[in-house]
CSV table of C-alpha atoms in Angstrom, one decimal:
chain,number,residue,atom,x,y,z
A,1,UNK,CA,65.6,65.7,1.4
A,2,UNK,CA,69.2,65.1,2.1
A,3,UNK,CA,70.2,63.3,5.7
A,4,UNK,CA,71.8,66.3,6.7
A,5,UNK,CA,68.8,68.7,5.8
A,6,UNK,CA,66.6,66.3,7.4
A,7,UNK,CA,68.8,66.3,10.6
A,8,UNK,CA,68.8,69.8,10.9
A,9,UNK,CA,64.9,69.9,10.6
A,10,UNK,CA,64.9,67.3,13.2
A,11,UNK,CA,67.4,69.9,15.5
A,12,UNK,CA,65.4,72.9,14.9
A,13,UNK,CA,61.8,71.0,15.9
A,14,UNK,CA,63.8,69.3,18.9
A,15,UNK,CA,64.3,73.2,19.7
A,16,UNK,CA,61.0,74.2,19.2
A,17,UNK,CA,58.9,72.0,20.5
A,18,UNK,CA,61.0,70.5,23.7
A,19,UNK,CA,59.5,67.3,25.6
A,20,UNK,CA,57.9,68.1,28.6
A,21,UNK,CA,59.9,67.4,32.0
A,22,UNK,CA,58.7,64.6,33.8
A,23,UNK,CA,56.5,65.6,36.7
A,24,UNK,CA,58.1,65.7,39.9
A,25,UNK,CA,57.3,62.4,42.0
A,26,UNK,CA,54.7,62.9,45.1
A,27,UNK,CA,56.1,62.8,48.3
A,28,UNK,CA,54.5,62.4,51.5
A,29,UNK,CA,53.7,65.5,53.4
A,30,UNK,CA,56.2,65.4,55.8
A,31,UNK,CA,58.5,65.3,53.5
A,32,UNK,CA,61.1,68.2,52.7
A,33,UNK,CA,61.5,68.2,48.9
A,34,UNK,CA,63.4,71.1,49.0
A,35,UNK,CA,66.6,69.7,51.4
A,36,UNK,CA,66.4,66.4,49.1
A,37,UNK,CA,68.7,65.8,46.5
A,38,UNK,CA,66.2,64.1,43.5
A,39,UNK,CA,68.0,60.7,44.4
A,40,UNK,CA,66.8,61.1,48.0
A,41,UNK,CA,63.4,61.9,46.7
A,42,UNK,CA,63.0,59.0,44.4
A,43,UNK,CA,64.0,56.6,47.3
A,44,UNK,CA,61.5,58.2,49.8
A,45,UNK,CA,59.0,58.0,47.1
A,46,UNK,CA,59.8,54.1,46.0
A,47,UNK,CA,59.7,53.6,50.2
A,48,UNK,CA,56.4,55.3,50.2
A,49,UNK,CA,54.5,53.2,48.1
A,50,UNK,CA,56.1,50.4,49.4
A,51,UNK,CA,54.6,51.5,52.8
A,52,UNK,CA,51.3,51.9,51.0
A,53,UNK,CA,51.1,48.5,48.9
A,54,UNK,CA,51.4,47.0,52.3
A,55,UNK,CA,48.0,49.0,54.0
A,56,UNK,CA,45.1,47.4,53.2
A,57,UNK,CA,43.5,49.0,50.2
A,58,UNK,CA,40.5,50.3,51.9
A,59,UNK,CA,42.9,52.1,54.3
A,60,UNK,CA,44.6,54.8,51.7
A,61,UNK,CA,44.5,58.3,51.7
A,62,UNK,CA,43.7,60.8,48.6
A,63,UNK,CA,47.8,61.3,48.6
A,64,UNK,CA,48.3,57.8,49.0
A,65,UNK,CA,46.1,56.9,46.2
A,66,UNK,CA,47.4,59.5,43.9
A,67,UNK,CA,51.1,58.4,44.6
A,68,UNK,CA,50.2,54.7,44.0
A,69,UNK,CA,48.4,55.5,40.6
A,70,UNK,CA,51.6,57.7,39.6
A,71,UNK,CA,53.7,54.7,40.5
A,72,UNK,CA,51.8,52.6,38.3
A,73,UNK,CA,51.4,54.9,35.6
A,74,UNK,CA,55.3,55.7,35.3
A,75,UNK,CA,55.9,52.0,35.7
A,76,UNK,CA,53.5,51.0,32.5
A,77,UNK,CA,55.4,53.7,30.7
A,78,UNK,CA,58.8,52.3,31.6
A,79,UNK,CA,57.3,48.6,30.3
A,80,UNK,CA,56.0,50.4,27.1
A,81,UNK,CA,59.4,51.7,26.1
């Protein structure tokens, strides 16, 4: 297989099969996704887990607790690349 035919394969799956989007991050619920620009989201959500790293651990909510572990899971991924 010639570079250029396997380029052209590697197009054609690219089309096919795209990567899934990245979820959207989890904001708190008195937040407005839809009047935030994505920048403005990912800075309420980094200041939102800040907020909740500094409650004691005991103290977290079911939200608060999910956006931690997607925190931590998006940061592993970020070390893994």
């Amino acid at each position: 297989m010639t570079d250029e035919t396997r380029q052209k394969w590697e197009e054609i799956n690219a089309f096919l099969n795209p990567k899934p989007a990245d979820p959207a991050v989890p904001l708190p619920a008195q937040a407005n996704r839809a009047a935030m620009t994505p920048a403005q989201q990912e800075a309420t959500f980094n200041n939102w887990v800040e907020f909740i790293d500094k409650k004691p651990i005991n103290s977290w909510q079911p939200d608060e607790v999910a956006a931690y572990r997607f925190a931590a899971q998006r940061a592993l991924k970020e070390i893994g690349r």
